Coordinates of C-alpha atoms and ligand atoms in Angstrom, one line a residue:
Chain A
M187 CA 1.2 10.5 -29.8
G188 CA 3.4 11.2 -26.8
M189 CA 3.7 9.1 -23.7
T190 CA 3.8 9.7 -19.9
I191 CA 6.8 8.7 -17.8
T192 CA 4.7 5.7 -16.5
E193 CA 3.9 4.6 -20.1
K194 CA 7.5 5.0 -21.2
I195 CA 8.9 2.9 -18.3
L196 CA 6.3 0.1 -19.0
A197 CA 6.9 0.2 -22.7
A198 CA 10.7 -0.1 -22.2
H199 CA 10.3 -3.0 -19.9
A200 CA 7.9 -4.8 -22.2
G201 CA 10.3 -4.3 -25.1
L202 CA 7.8 -2.1 -27.0
D203 CA 8.1 1.3 -28.6
H204 CA 4.7 2.4 -27.6
V205 CA 2.0 1.4 -25.1
E206 CA -1.5 2.7 -24.6
P207 CA -3.6 2.9 -21.4
G208 CA -5.6 -0.2 -21.0
Q209 CA -3.1 -2.4 -22.9
L210 CA -2.1 -5.6 -21.2
I211 CA 1.7 -6.2 -21.3
N212 CA 4.2 -8.6 -20.0
A213 CA 7.1 -6.7 -18.5
R214 CA 10.6 -7.4 -17.2
I215 CA 11.0 -6.7 -13.4
D216 CA 14.1 -4.9 -12.1
L217 CA 13.4 -5.7 -8.5
A218 CA 10.9 -7.8 -6.5
L219 CA 10.2 -7.2 -2.8
G220 CA 8.5 -9.2 -0.1
N221 CA 8.1 -8.9 3.7
D222 CA 7.4 -11.1 6.6
I223 CA 3.6 -11.1 6.0
T224 CA 3.5 -11.5 2.2
A225 CA 6.7 -13.4 1.4
P226 CA 5.9 -16.7 3.3
L227 CA 2.9 -17.2 1.0
A228 CA 4.9 -16.3 -2.1
I229 CA 7.7 -18.7 -1.1
K230 CA 5.2 -21.5 -0.6
E231 CA 3.8 -20.8 -4.2
F232 CA 7.4 -20.5 -5.6
K233 CA 8.3 -23.9 -4.1
K234 CA 5.3 -25.6 -5.6
L235 CA 6.8 -24.8 -9.1
G236 CA 9.7 -27.1 -8.3
L237 CA 12.3 -24.5 -9.4
K238 CA 15.7 -24.5 -7.8
K239 CA 16.6 -20.8 -8.1
V240 CA 14.9 -17.4 -8.2
F241 CA 15.4 -15.5 -11.5
D242 CA 18.1 -13.4 -10.1
P243 CA 19.4 -13.5 -6.4
E244 CA 20.5 -9.8 -6.8
R245 CA 17.0 -8.7 -7.7
V246 CA 14.8 -10.4 -5.0
V247 CA 14.7 -8.4 -1.8
L248 CA 13.3 -9.7 1.5
V249 CA 12.7 -7.5 4.5
P250 CA 11.2 -8.8 7.8
D251 CA 9.7 -5.5 9.1
H252 CA 6.1 -5.9 10.0
F253 CA 6.0 -8.1 13.1
T254 CA 9.7 -7.9 13.9
P255 CA 11.7 -8.1 16.1
A256 CA 9.3 -11.1 16.3
K257 CA 6.4 -10.3 18.5
D258 CA 5.3 -13.8 19.1
I259 CA 6.0 -17.4 18.1
K260 CA 3.9 -17.4 15.0
S261 CA 5.6 -14.2 13.7
A262 CA 9.0 -15.7 14.5
E263 CA 8.0 -18.7 12.3
Q264 CA 7.0 -16.5 9.4
A265 CA 10.2 -14.4 9.6
K266 CA 12.2 -17.7 9.7
I267 CA 10.7 -18.7 6.4
L268 CA 12.2 -15.5 4.8
R269 CA 15.5 -16.0 6.5
D270 CA 15.8 -19.7 5.5
F271 CA 14.8 -18.9 1.9
A272 CA 17.2 -16.0 1.7
R273 CA 20.1 -18.2 2.8
E274 CA 19.2 -21.1 0.6
Q275 CA 18.8 -18.8 -2.5
G276 CA 21.9 -16.8 -1.6
L277 CA 19.8 -13.5 -1.9
A278 CA 22.1 -10.5 -1.9
H279 CA 19.5 -8.3 -0.2
Y280 CA 18.0 -9.9 2.8
F281 CA 18.0 -7.4 5.7
E282 CA 18.3 -8.8 9.2
I283 CA 17.0 -7.2 12.4
G284 CA 19.6 -4.6 13.6
R285 CA 20.7 -3.9 10.0
M286 CA 17.3 -3.3 8.5
G287 CA 14.4 -0.8 8.3
I288 CA 10.9 -0.5 7.1
E289 CA 11.1 -1.7 3.5
H290 CA 10.0 1.5 1.8
C291 CA 12.4 3.6 3.7
L292 CA 15.1 1.0 3.3
L293 CA 15.2 0.2 -0.4
P294 CA 15.8 3.7 -1.7
E295 CA 18.3 4.4 1.1
A296 CA 20.2 1.2 0.3
G297 CA 20.5 2.3 -3.4
L298 CA 18.3 -0.6 -4.6
V299 CA 16.0 1.5 -6.7
G300 CA 16.8 4.0 -9.4
P301 CA 15.0 6.2 -12.0
G302 CA 13.4 4.3 -14.8
D303 CA 13.2 1.1 -12.8
L304 CA 10.2 -1.2 -12.8
V305 CA 9.8 -2.5 -9.2
I306 CA 7.1 -4.7 -7.8
G307 CA 6.6 -5.5 -4.2
A308 CA 4.2 -7.7 -2.3
D309 CA 3.2 -4.6 -0.3
S310 CA 0.8 -2.0 -1.3
H311 CA 3.1 0.9 -0.4
T312 CA 5.7 -0.2 -2.9
C313 CA 4.4 2.8 -4.9
T314 CA 6.8 4.9 -2.6
Y315 CA 9.7 4.5 -5.1
G316 CA 7.9 6.6 -7.6
A317 CA 9.5 9.5 -5.9
L318 CA 12.7 8.4 -7.7
G319 CA 11.1 8.4 -11.1
A320 CA 10.6 4.7 -11.1
F321 CA 7.5 2.7 -11.9
A322 CA 6.8 0.9 -8.6
T323 CA 3.6 -0.9 -7.7
G324 CA 2.2 -3.2 -5.0
V325 CA 1.1 -6.7 -5.9
G326 CA 0.0 -9.8 -4.0
S327 CA 2.0 -12.8 -2.9
T328 CA 1.2 -14.9 -5.9
D329 CA 2.4 -12.2 -8.2
L330 CA 5.6 -12.0 -6.2
A331 CA 6.0 -15.8 -6.6
A332 CA 5.6 -15.5 -10.4
A333 CA 8.0 -12.6 -10.5
M334 CA 10.6 -14.5 -8.4
A335 CA 10.3 -17.4 -10.8
T336 CA 10.3 -15.6 -14.1
G337 CA 11.5 -12.1 -13.6
E338 CA 8.4 -10.9 -15.4
L339 CA 4.8 -10.0 -14.6
W340 CA 1.7 -8.9 -16.5
F341 CA 0.4 -5.3 -16.1
K342 CA -2.4 -3.3 -17.4
V343 CA -1.0 0.1 -18.6
P344 CA -2.8 2.7 -16.4
E345 CA -4.1 6.0 -17.4
T346 CA -2.4 8.9 -15.7
I347 CA -3.7 11.8 -13.7
L348 CA -1.4 14.8 -13.9
F349 CA -1.3 16.9 -10.7
R350 CA 0.3 20.4 -10.8
Y351 CA 1.0 22.0 -7.4
H352 CA 1.4 25.7 -7.6
G353 CA 2.8 28.2 -5.1
K354 CA 5.1 28.2 -2.1
L355 CA 4.3 26.0 0.9
K356 CA 3.3 27.5 4.2
P357 CA 5.4 26.9 7.3
W358 CA 5.0 23.4 8.7
V359 CA 3.4 22.1 5.5
G360 CA 5.1 19.1 3.9
G361 CA 4.5 16.2 1.6
K362 CA 2.0 14.6 4.0
D363 CA -0.2 17.6 4.0
L364 CA -0.1 17.8 0.2
I365 CA -1.1 14.2 -0.3
L366 CA -3.8 14.2 2.4
Y367 CA -5.2 17.3 0.8
T368 CA -5.1 15.7 -2.6
I369 CA -6.8 12.5 -1.4
G370 CA -9.4 14.7 0.3
Q371 CA -10.1 16.3 -3.1
I372 CA -10.3 13.1 -5.3
G373 CA -11.3 10.4 -2.7
V374 CA -9.9 7.0 -1.8
D375 CA -10.8 5.7 -5.2
G376 CA -10.2 8.9 -7.1
A377 CA -7.2 7.4 -8.9
R378 CA -8.3 3.8 -8.9
Y379 CA -6.2 1.8 -11.4
M380 CA -4.4 5.0 -12.5
A381 CA -1.0 6.6 -12.3
M382 CA -0.6 9.8 -10.3
E383 CA 2.0 12.1 -11.8
F384 CA 3.1 14.8 -9.3
T385 CA 4.5 18.1 -10.8
G386 CA 4.6 21.8 -10.3
E387 CA 6.8 24.4 -8.6
A388 CA 5.8 23.3 -5.1
I389 CA 7.0 19.8 -6.0
K390 CA 10.3 21.1 -7.3
E391 CA 10.8 22.7 -3.9
L392 CA 9.8 19.6 -2.0
S393 CA 12.6 17.5 -0.5
M394 CA 13.1 13.9 -1.4
D395 CA 11.7 12.8 1.9
G396 CA 8.6 14.8 1.2
R397 CA 8.3 13.2 -2.2
F398 CA 8.6 9.7 -0.8
T399 CA 5.8 10.6 1.6
M400 CA 3.5 11.6 -1.3
A401 CA 4.3 8.7 -3.6
N402 CA 3.8 6.4 -0.6
M403 CA 0.2 7.4 -0.3
A404 CA -0.8 7.2 -4.0
I405 CA -2.3 3.8 -3.1
E406 CA -4.6 5.6 -0.6
A407 CA -6.3 7.2 -3.6
G408 CA -6.5 3.8 -5.2
A409 CA -3.6 4.5 -7.6
K410 CA -1.5 1.9 -9.2
N411 CA 1.6 4.1 -8.9
G412 CA 2.6 7.6 -8.0
I413 CA 5.5 9.1 -10.0
F414 CA 7.7 12.3 -9.9
P415 CA 9.8 13.7 -12.7
V416 CA 13.6 13.3 -12.0
D417 CA 15.4 16.5 -11.2
E418 CA 18.7 17.5 -9.5
K419 CA 17.3 16.6 -6.1
T420 CA 16.6 13.0 -7.3
I421 CA 20.1 12.8 -8.8
A422 CA 21.7 14.2 -5.5
Y423 CA 19.7 11.5 -3.6
I424 CA 20.9 8.6 -5.7
R425 CA 24.5 9.7 -5.9
G426 CA 26.6 7.5 -3.6
R427 CA 23.7 5.1 -3.2
L428 CA 22.8 3.6 -6.6
Q429 CA 25.7 1.5 -7.9
R430 CA 24.4 0.9 -11.4
D431 CA 23.1 2.6 -14.5
Y432 CA 19.7 4.1 -14.6
R433 CA 17.5 5.9 -17.2
I434 CA 15.6 9.1 -16.9
Y435 CA 12.2 9.3 -18.6
Q436 CA 10.2 12.5 -18.9
S437 CA 6.6 12.8 -20.0
D438 CA 6.2 14.1 -23.5
P439 CA 4.6 17.5 -23.9
D440 CA 1.8 15.8 -25.9
A441 CA 1.4 12.9 -23.5
R442 CA -2.3 12.1 -22.9
Y443 CA -3.8 12.4 -19.4
A444 CA -7.1 11.1 -18.1
R445 CA -7.4 14.3 -16.0
E446 CA -5.2 17.3 -15.2
I447 CA -5.7 18.8 -11.7
D448 CA -4.2 22.1 -10.6
I449 CA -3.8 22.6 -6.8
D450 CA -3.0 25.9 -5.1
A451 CA -0.4 24.4 -2.7
G452 CA 0.4 27.8 -1.3
S453 CA -3.0 27.9 0.4
I454 CA -2.8 24.4 2.0
E455 CA -2.6 24.3 5.8
P456 CA -1.4 21.4 7.8
Q457 CA -3.9 18.6 7.3
V458 CA -5.5 15.9 9.5
A459 CA -7.5 13.0 8.1
L460 CA -10.3 11.9 10.4
P461 CA -11.3 8.3 11.0
H462 CA -11.9 6.0 9.1
L463 CA -10.7 7.0 5.7
P464 CA -7.6 8.9 4.4
E465 CA -10.0 11.0 2.3
N466 CA -11.5 12.7 5.4
A467 CA -8.8 15.4 5.3
R468 CA -9.3 18.8 7.0
S469 CA -7.1 21.7 8.0
V470 CA -5.9 21.1 11.5
R471 CA -7.6 24.3 12.5
E472 CA -11.0 23.2 11.4
I473 CA -11.3 20.0 13.4
G474 CA -11.9 21.4 16.9
E475 CA -11.0 19.9 20.3
I476 CA -10.0 16.2 19.9
K477 CA -8.2 14.6 22.8
I478 CA -5.8 11.8 22.0
D479 CA -4.3 8.9 24.0
Q480 CA -1.3 8.1 21.7
V481 CA 0.8 9.7 19.0
V482 CA 2.9 7.6 16.6
I483 CA 5.7 9.2 14.6
G484 CA 7.1 6.7 12.1
S485 CA 6.2 4.3 9.3
C486 CA 7.1 4.1 5.7
T487 CA 5.2 7.4 5.2
N488 CA 6.9 9.6 7.7
G489 CA 9.7 7.8 9.4
R490 CA 12.5 9.5 7.6
L491 CA 15.2 11.9 8.9
E492 CA 13.4 15.0 7.8
D493 CA 10.3 13.9 9.6
L494 CA 12.2 13.3 12.8
R495 CA 13.9 16.7 12.5
V496 CA 10.5 18.4 12.1
A497 CA 9.2 16.6 15.2
A498 CA 12.3 17.3 17.2
E499 CA 12.1 21.0 16.3
I500 CA 8.7 21.1 18.0
L501 CA 9.5 18.8 20.9
K502 CA 12.7 20.5 21.8
G503 CA 12.5 21.6 25.4
Q504 CA 8.8 20.4 25.6
K505 CA 7.2 17.6 27.5
V506 CA 4.8 15.1 26.1
H507 CA 1.3 15.7 27.7
P508 CA 0.9 13.6 30.8
E509 CA -2.1 11.7 29.3
V510 CA -0.4 10.9 26.0
R511 CA 2.0 8.1 25.0
L512 CA 4.4 9.3 22.2
I513 CA 6.0 6.5 20.2
V514 CA 8.8 7.5 17.8
I515 CA 10.0 4.9 15.3
P516 CA 12.9 5.8 13.0
G517 CA 12.3 4.2 9.5
T518 CA 15.7 2.5 9.2
Q519 CA 18.9 1.8 11.3
K520 CA 20.7 4.5 9.3
I521 CA 18.0 7.1 10.0
Y522 CA 18.1 6.0 13.7
A523 CA 21.9 6.4 13.8
E524 CA 21.7 9.8 12.1
A525 CA 18.9 11.0 14.4
L526 CA 21.1 9.9 17.3
A527 CA 24.1 11.8 16.0
E528 CA 22.1 14.9 15.5
G529 CA 20.7 14.8 19.0
L530 CA 17.1 14.2 17.9
I531 CA 16.7 11.0 19.9
S532 CA 17.7 12.7 23.1
I533 CA 15.1 15.4 22.4
F534 CA 12.5 12.7 22.1
I535 CA 13.5 10.9 25.2
E536 CA 13.8 14.0 27.3
A537 CA 10.3 15.0 26.1
G538 CA 9.0 11.7 27.4
A539 CA 8.7 9.6 24.3
A540 CA 9.3 5.9 23.7
V541 CA 11.8 5.4 20.9
S542 CA 11.8 2.0 19.1
T543 CA 14.0 0.1 16.8
P544 CA 12.7 0.3 13.1
T545 CA 9.6 -1.7 12.6
C546 CA 6.1 -1.3 11.1
G547 CA 4.8 -2.1 14.5
P548 CA 1.7 0.0 15.4
C549 CA 1.1 1.3 11.8
L550 CA -0.8 -1.9 11.0
G551 CA -1.8 -2.8 14.5
G552 CA 0.9 -5.3 14.7
H553 CA 2.7 -4.6 18.0
M554 CA 4.6 -1.8 19.8
G555 CA 1.6 0.4 20.5
I556 CA -1.8 -1.2 20.0
L557 CA -4.9 0.8 20.9
A558 CA -7.4 -0.4 23.4
Q559 CA -11.2 -0.1 22.9
G560 CA -12.3 3.5 22.7
E561 CA -8.7 4.9 22.5
R562 CA -7.7 7.5 19.9
A563 CA -4.3 8.0 18.2
L564 CA -2.8 10.6 16.0
A565 CA -0.3 9.0 13.7
T566 CA 2.0 10.0 10.8
T567 CA 1.1 6.6 9.2
N568 CA -1.0 6.2 6.0
R569 CA -4.2 4.4 7.0
N570 CA -6.9 5.2 9.5
F571 CA -9.2 2.3 8.6
V572 CA -11.4 0.7 11.3
G573 CA -9.2 -1.3 13.7
R574 CA -6.0 -0.4 11.8
M575 CA -4.1 0.3 15.0
G576 CA -5.8 -2.1 17.4
H577 CA -9.3 -2.5 18.8
P578 CA -12.1 -2.2 16.1
E579 CA -13.5 0.6 18.3
S580 CA -10.4 2.6 18.5
E581 CA -9.7 5.6 16.2
V582 CA -6.7 6.8 14.1
Y583 CA -6.2 10.3 12.9
L584 CA -3.5 10.9 10.2
A585 CA -1.2 13.9 10.0
G586 CA 2.4 14.9 9.3
P587 CA 5.2 15.0 11.9
A588 CA 4.6 18.7 12.8
V589 CA 1.0 18.2 13.8
A590 CA 1.9 14.9 15.5
A591 CA 4.6 16.5 17.7
A592 CA 2.4 19.5 18.6
S593 CA -0.5 17.2 19.4
A594 CA 1.7 15.0 21.7
V595 CA 2.6 18.1 23.7
K596 CA -1.0 19.5 23.9
G597 CA -2.8 16.2 24.5
R598 CA -5.2 17.0 21.8
I599 CA -4.9 17.5 18.0
A600 CA -3.0 20.8 17.7
A601 CA -1.5 23.0 15.1
P602 CA 2.4 23.3 15.2
E603 CA 2.1 27.1 15.9
E604 CA 0.4 26.3 19.2
V605 CA 3.6 24.9 20.5
V606 CA 6.3 26.8 18.5
K607 CA 5.7 30.5 18.0
Chain B
M144 CA -19.3 -22.1 -14.5
I145 CA -22.6 -21.4 -12.7
I146 CA -22.5 -20.0 -9.2
Q147 CA -25.7 -19.9 -7.2
G148 CA -26.2 -18.8 -3.6
K149 CA -27.5 -16.5 -1.0
C150 CA -26.0 -13.0 -0.8
H151 CA -24.4 -11.1 2.1
T152 CA -24.1 -7.4 1.6
F153 CA -21.5 -4.8 2.6
G154 CA -21.0 -1.1 1.9
N155 CA -18.5 1.0 0.1
D156 CA -14.7 1.0 0.6
I157 CA -14.5 -2.2 2.5
D158 CA -10.7 -2.4 3.1
T159 CA -8.4 -5.3 3.5
D160 CA -8.0 -4.6 7.3
A161 CA -11.8 -5.1 7.6
I162 CA -11.6 -8.3 5.5
I163 CA -8.8 -9.8 7.5
P164 CA -7.4 -7.6 10.4
A165 CA -3.6 -7.5 10.6
R166 CA -3.7 -9.0 14.1
Y167 CA -4.3 -12.3 12.4
L168 CA -1.6 -12.0 9.8
N169 CA 1.0 -13.8 11.8
T170 CA -0.2 -16.9 10.0
S171 CA -1.0 -17.7 6.4
D172 CA -3.1 -20.7 7.1
P173 CA -6.3 -20.4 5.1
E174 CA -8.5 -22.2 7.6
E175 CA -7.4 -19.9 10.4
L176 CA -7.8 -16.8 8.3
A177 CA -11.3 -17.9 7.3
R178 CA -12.4 -17.9 11.0
H179 CA -11.8 -14.1 11.0
C180 CA -13.1 -13.3 7.6
M181 CA -14.8 -9.8 7.4
E182 CA -14.4 -9.6 11.2
D183 CA -14.0 -5.8 11.4
A184 CA -16.8 -5.1 9.0
D185 CA -19.2 -7.6 10.5
P186 CA -18.0 -9.8 13.5
T187 CA -20.9 -12.3 13.0
F188 CA -20.1 -13.0 9.3
A189 CA -17.6 -15.8 9.7
G190 CA -20.0 -17.6 12.0
R191 CA -23.0 -17.2 9.6
V192 CA -21.6 -17.7 6.1
Q193 CA -22.4 -21.0 4.4
K194 CA -20.4 -22.7 1.7
G195 CA -21.3 -21.4 -1.8
E196 CA -22.7 -18.1 -0.6
I197 CA -21.9 -14.7 -2.3
I198 CA -20.5 -11.4 -1.0
V199 CA -22.0 -8.3 -2.6
A200 CA -20.4 -4.9 -1.8
G201 CA -20.3 -1.3 -3.0
K202 CA -17.4 0.6 -4.6
N203 CA -13.7 0.1 -4.1
F204 CA -14.0 -3.4 -2.4
G205 CA -10.6 -4.6 -1.0
C206 CA -8.9 -1.3 -0.9
G207 CA -5.8 -0.9 1.3
S208 CA -3.0 -3.4 1.8
S209 CA -1.8 -5.9 -0.8
R210 CA -2.4 -8.8 1.6
E211 CA -3.5 -11.8 -0.4
H212 CA -4.7 -13.1 2.9
A213 CA -7.9 -11.1 2.2
P214 CA -9.1 -13.0 -0.9
V215 CA -7.7 -16.2 0.7
A216 CA -9.8 -15.7 3.8
I217 CA -12.9 -15.1 1.7
K218 CA -12.3 -18.1 -0.4
A219 CA -11.5 -20.4 2.5
A220 CA -14.6 -19.2 4.3
G221 CA -16.5 -20.9 1.5
V222 CA -17.6 -17.8 -0.4
A223 CA -18.2 -18.7 -4.0
A224 CA -17.9 -15.3 -5.5
V225 CA -17.7 -11.6 -4.8
I226 CA -19.8 -9.0 -6.7
A227 CA -18.9 -5.3 -6.2
A228 CA -19.6 -2.0 -7.8
S229 CA -15.8 -1.8 -8.2
F230 CA -12.7 -3.4 -6.8
A231 CA -9.5 -1.9 -5.7
R232 CA -6.7 -3.0 -8.1
I233 CA -4.5 -5.2 -5.9
F234 CA -7.5 -7.1 -4.6
Y235 CA -8.7 -7.5 -8.2
R236 CA -5.3 -8.9 -9.2
N237 CA -5.0 -11.2 -6.2
A238 CA -8.5 -12.6 -6.5
I239 CA -7.8 -13.6 -10.2
N240 CA -4.4 -14.9 -9.3
I241 CA -5.8 -17.2 -6.6
G242 CA -8.9 -18.2 -8.5
L243 CA -11.6 -16.4 -6.4
P244 CA -14.4 -15.5 -8.9
I245 CA -15.2 -11.7 -8.8
F246 CA -17.7 -9.7 -10.8
E247 CA -17.8 -5.9 -11.2
S248 CA -21.3 -4.6 -11.7
P249 CA -22.6 -1.3 -10.1
A250 CA -26.2 -2.3 -11.1
A251 CA -25.9 -5.7 -9.3
A252 CA -24.3 -4.0 -6.2
A253 CA -27.2 -1.6 -6.1
G254 CA -29.9 -4.1 -6.8
I255 CA -29.0 -7.1 -4.6
A256 CA -30.3 -7.0 -1.0
A257 CA -29.0 -9.2 1.9
G258 CA -30.5 -12.6 1.7
D259 CA -31.3 -12.5 -2.1
E260 CA -30.7 -15.7 -4.0
V261 CA -28.4 -15.0 -7.0
K262 CA -27.3 -17.1 -10.0
I263 CA -24.1 -16.1 -11.9
D264 CA -23.1 -17.3 -15.3
A265 CA -19.3 -16.7 -15.0
E266 CA -18.5 -17.0 -18.7
K267 CA -21.2 -14.6 -19.8
G268 CA -20.8 -12.3 -16.7
E269 CA -24.6 -12.5 -16.3
I270 CA -25.9 -12.1 -12.8
V271 CA -29.6 -13.1 -12.2
N272 CA -31.3 -12.1 -9.0
L273 CA -33.7 -14.9 -8.5
T274 CA -35.4 -13.3 -5.5
K275 CA -36.2 -10.1 -7.4
G276 CA -36.4 -11.4 -10.9
E277 CA -33.7 -8.9 -12.1
T278 CA -30.7 -9.4 -14.4
Y279 CA -27.4 -7.5 -14.3
Q280 CA -24.4 -7.6 -16.6
A281 CA -20.9 -7.7 -15.1
A282 CA -17.9 -6.2 -17.0
P283 CA -16.3 -9.0 -19.1
F284 CA -12.7 -10.1 -18.4
P285 CA -10.2 -9.3 -21.1
P286 CA -9.0 -12.5 -23.0
F287 CA -5.7 -12.7 -21.2
M288 CA -7.4 -12.7 -17.8
Q289 CA -9.9 -15.3 -19.0
E290 CA -6.8 -17.4 -19.9
L291 CA -5.5 -17.0 -16.4
I292 CA -8.8 -17.9 -14.9
A293 CA -9.2 -20.9 -17.1
A294 CA -5.7 -22.1 -16.1
G295 CA -6.8 -22.0 -12.5
G296 CA -4.9 -18.8 -11.5
L297 CA -1.5 -17.3 -12.1
M298 CA 0.7 -20.1 -10.7
P299 CA -0.6 -22.9 -12.9
Y300 CA -0.2 -20.5 -15.8
V301 CA 3.4 -19.7 -14.8
A302 CA 4.1 -23.4 -14.2
R303 CA 3.2 -24.0 -17.9
K304 CA 5.4 -21.2 -19.0
V305 CA 8.3 -22.3 -16.9
K306 CA 8.1 -25.9 -18.1
A307 CA 8.0 -24.6 -21.7
H308 CA 11.3 -22.8 -21.1
V309 CA 13.2 -25.7 -19.6
Ligands
SF4_932 S1 5.0 1.1 7.9 FE1 2.8 0.6 7.8 S2 2.2 1.0 5.7 FE2 4.4 1.0 5.7 S3 5.0 -1.1 5.1 FE3 4.9 -1.1 7.3 S4 2.7 -1.7 7.8 FE4 2.8 -1.1 5.7

């Protein structure tokens, strides 16, 4: 019986020839990640073990990105726990403010993840790296502590849902629209405890940035991981970044899937997910007149260069609506620098946007753009739960960068064609 | 282990932002987190919940972020167990890892009303609704997870393994 990519990576890291969905395995970890919210708890647990060293200082990555640059004294104390631990352990990959980025934009960019890797992160959106053909999944702080100590962790081998995206994408449709549409179809627990394998001609055409966006939101369907087959785009992306060997796994033709879902991607229009669940996806045209107070373009979902290019294409020569605050947050310092060099940042500033140093910031209601009671935001982030961006009686709508930029201009949720003809 | 207490009920898809909003995540102190437990799902919960009581919820409980602060807040608020129709996978893992008893049972989630007195036999996964006189069966844990739970969570288990290696 054949195996899926996910099964093959798990089998290889568990030292097994074959694994089956449902099987509990102990697997070797290639990389373990923590941030300023989850790592302090993990470090506390790690220290209780009385161990002197993490399993491998090259393979433990710490990124202070959620409440940084520190938004208050408590956050500063949390970030300091990471910094002190990184120094004391001699971690090769600790990323300081000014040289960092949002973890899930940063790790692939820094060449820390490659095809066939097994990555765990104490952050649910660790699933982002599936875009590179890696098995990557979010865990909690205690799991991170165990992984830092032993370089291993237990896993239940997930079943896989195979998605095939057919057709050619319409203008302004990107990875975000595909994944919001998909979650709209299967629901926020539609892939609970499963792997989502994304294939089809529309996926082959999709850029790496678009693939990162899709893999990023696999967790929003409850999935354990999202994964893409490796192709020439993947190889082009890792060239010059990844400094070590990697292995490409492909799903066998006779691999077993829990479900196979065919999606006519050519008919998908730009999507918007209504409050308060990512599954409330609609075509932007269907949602009617919805005024907004704030637009956020950024996050580990859509804070990459291509996202900023799309937004700039729409915002060029336009002004942000007088009653809207537009906040643009490049995902990493490198993306920020590239956007600056390409003139994107001046387009945003001339349009009347606030541009921030890389941070999670408003995505999780942390800082840099919290909503007041009754306010409404449209964001390129991944979650629109109650209170996610601020007051429990505020609202978040999710969309891709094209709809976000158009909406910032119009002052209401708008289709890109309403601004750019 | 026998757990017995009054139940508090919640709906489907209770996410970790509702369990412990990110605005309180600049600390990992359990007592402080407990004061805001379930705040965005029910702002009165943290004030009302008594030690040893039980949370009962619908499907996909604990979806969203990987924050272990969510099960930590629930445990520190004194909640003795969570019963749900289903759990999101990271929450499930985290709860087992930190030793918060959880039970998956769609029948129990549907049958238990707010205020019902419930008795759980953790080993058997048997949930008895004393108020209504109904019994529900929770999905049993695989042996490996029983081992983790018996060890008191993941870290005591890892500690044993680490010691064995040295
Ligand atoms: S940008 Fe948002 S979703 Fe991504 S890691 Fe930061 S808080 Fe989490």
